[in-house]
Short mmCIF file of C-alpha atoms in Angstrom, two decimals:
data_model
loop_
_atom_site.label_atom_id
_atom_site.label_comp_id
_atom_site.label_asym_id
_atom_site.label_seq_id
_atom_site.Cartn_x
_atom_site.Cartn_y
_atom_site.Cartn_z
CA GLN A 837 -0.01 0.07 -0.07
CA VAL A 838 1.00 3.46 -0.69
CA GLN A 839 -0.09 6.55 1.40
CA LEU A 840 0.05 10.15 0.13
CA ALA A 841 0.10 13.12 2.52
CA GLU A 842 -0.49 16.57 0.84
CA SER A 843 0.34 19.73 2.57
CA GLY A 844 0.66 23.62 1.36
CA GLY A 845 -2.62 24.66 0.53
CA GLY A 846 -4.34 28.08 1.56
CA LEU A 847 -5.75 31.21 0.83
CA VAL A 848 -3.92 33.53 -1.31
CA GLN A 849 -4.32 36.89 -3.35
CA VAL A 850 -4.29 37.07 -6.85
CA GLY A 851 -0.90 37.05 -8.36
CA GLY A 852 0.43 35.15 -5.07
CA SER A 853 2.36 31.88 -4.82
CA LEU A 854 1.86 28.65 -3.15
CA ARG A 855 3.81 25.37 -3.04
CA LEU A 856 2.04 22.07 -2.72
CA SER A 857 3.94 19.01 -1.27
CA CYS A 858 2.93 15.34 -1.58
CA ALA A 859 4.83 12.83 0.44
CA ALA A 860 4.35 9.16 -0.13
CA SER A 861 5.07 6.31 2.19
CA GLY A 862 4.87 2.59 1.84
CA ASN A 863 5.92 0.46 -1.00
CA ILE A 864 6.45 2.65 -4.23
CA SER A 865 8.30 0.00 -6.20
CA GLY A 866 7.15 0.21 -9.95
CA LEU A 867 6.66 4.17 -9.63
CA ASN A 868 5.73 5.09 -13.16
CA ALA A 869 4.64 8.75 -12.62
CA MET A 870 3.53 11.41 -10.43
CA ASN A 871 0.55 13.78 -11.39
CA TRP A 872 -1.33 16.71 -9.72
CA TYR A 873 -4.92 17.15 -10.45
CA ARG A 874 -7.52 19.68 -9.26
CA GLN A 875 -11.29 19.98 -8.88
CA ALA A 876 -13.18 22.94 -8.71
CA PRO A 877 -16.57 23.08 -7.06
CA GLY A 878 -19.25 21.55 -9.22
CA LYS A 879 -16.63 20.54 -11.88
CA GLN A 880 -14.85 17.27 -12.67
CA ARG A 881 -11.31 16.64 -11.56
CA ASP A 882 -8.83 17.74 -14.18
CA TRP A 883 -5.21 16.79 -14.74
CA VAL A 884 -2.66 19.70 -13.88
CA ALA A 885 0.88 18.34 -14.43
CA ILE A 886 3.00 15.07 -14.52
CA ILE A 887 6.46 14.31 -13.65
CA THR A 888 8.13 10.97 -14.20
CA PRO A 889 10.93 9.55 -11.87
CA GLY A 890 13.41 10.53 -14.48
CA GLY A 891 12.26 14.23 -14.44
CA ALA A 892 10.42 14.56 -17.69
CA THR A 893 7.43 16.94 -17.31
CA GLN A 894 4.24 18.05 -18.83
CA TYR A 895 1.65 20.73 -18.09
CA GLU A 896 -1.90 21.49 -18.59
CA ASP A 897 -1.92 24.59 -20.95
CA SER A 898 -3.62 26.95 -18.61
CA VAL A 899 -0.82 26.49 -16.00
CA LYS A 900 2.21 26.53 -18.46
CA GLY A 901 4.73 29.11 -17.38
CA ARG A 902 3.21 29.74 -13.94
CA PHE A 903 3.25 26.07 -12.42
CA THR A 904 6.34 24.00 -11.91
CA ILE A 905 6.21 20.35 -10.83
CA SER A 906 9.29 18.89 -9.23
CA ARG A 907 10.29 15.79 -7.29
CA ASP A 908 12.77 14.55 -4.59
CA ASN A 909 13.26 10.92 -5.17
CA ALA A 910 15.26 10.51 -2.03
CA ALA A 911 12.31 11.96 -0.05
CA ASN A 912 9.61 10.42 -1.91
CA THR A 913 8.13 13.73 -2.40
CA VAL A 914 6.60 15.62 -5.24
CA TYR A 915 5.91 19.33 -5.25
CA LEU A 916 3.81 21.75 -7.17
CA GLN A 917 5.21 25.30 -7.16
CA MET A 918 2.29 27.63 -8.19
CA ASN A 919 2.99 31.29 -9.23
CA LYS A 920 0.94 34.03 -10.71
CA LEU A 921 -2.15 32.37 -9.20
CA LYS A 922 -5.64 33.32 -10.54
CA PRO A 923 -8.91 33.14 -9.18
CA GLU A 924 -9.74 30.27 -11.81
CA ASP A 925 -6.98 28.20 -10.18
CA THR A 926 -9.15 27.90 -6.94
CA ALA A 927 -9.65 24.18 -6.45
CA VAL A 928 -9.05 21.15 -4.35
CA TYR A 929 -5.55 20.01 -5.54
CA TYR A 930 -4.83 16.14 -5.50
CA CYS A 931 -1.62 14.35 -5.94
CA ASN A 932 -1.77 11.09 -7.67
CA TRP A 933 1.08 8.26 -7.64
CA ARG A 934 0.82 5.76 -10.50
CA LEU A 935 2.75 2.52 -10.16
CA TRP A 936 3.06 -0.42 -12.74
CA ARG A 937 3.06 -3.88 -11.21
CA GLY A 938 1.83 -5.75 -14.18
CA GLN A 939 -0.98 -3.31 -14.17
CA TYR A 940 -1.47 0.16 -13.27
CA PHE A 941 -2.34 1.02 -9.43
CA ASP A 942 -3.42 4.54 -8.79
CA TYR A 943 -2.97 6.31 -5.35
CA TRP A 944 -4.52 9.52 -4.34
CA GLY A 945 -3.72 12.05 -1.80
CA GLN A 946 -6.62 13.51 0.32
CA GLY A 947 -6.53 16.84 -1.23
CA THR A 948 -5.76 20.35 -0.23
CA GLN A 949 -7.63 23.47 -0.73
CA VAL A 950 -6.26 26.41 -2.76
CA THR A 951 -8.40 29.44 -2.83
CA VAL A 952 -7.13 32.45 -4.91
CA SER A 953 -8.97 35.72 -3.91
CA SER A 954 -9.32 38.86 -6.21
#
């Protein structure tokens, strides 16, 4: 089993910054990718960014140039640095770790609220 603990959400003004963290514990053998998703009130959960254990990254278009995903493999932690925040970034942010063990297994954090006030 893998447990994910998120931290770093909060209330910030437009243009501000926050850094989210997601620390994993347990057996993470077969780690394939680490993702961040977000879910705004009344909307579906949307993918935000991905990083592989080797460091390759991709971003959803609306966050390119503002958000940076990174990881510390030794600490089993993935981060999401969010700059130039906008009201539309307001959502609950979830980290997701995907493992490959003959099939994919997805693990989710509990979610952390990010609120951007105008």
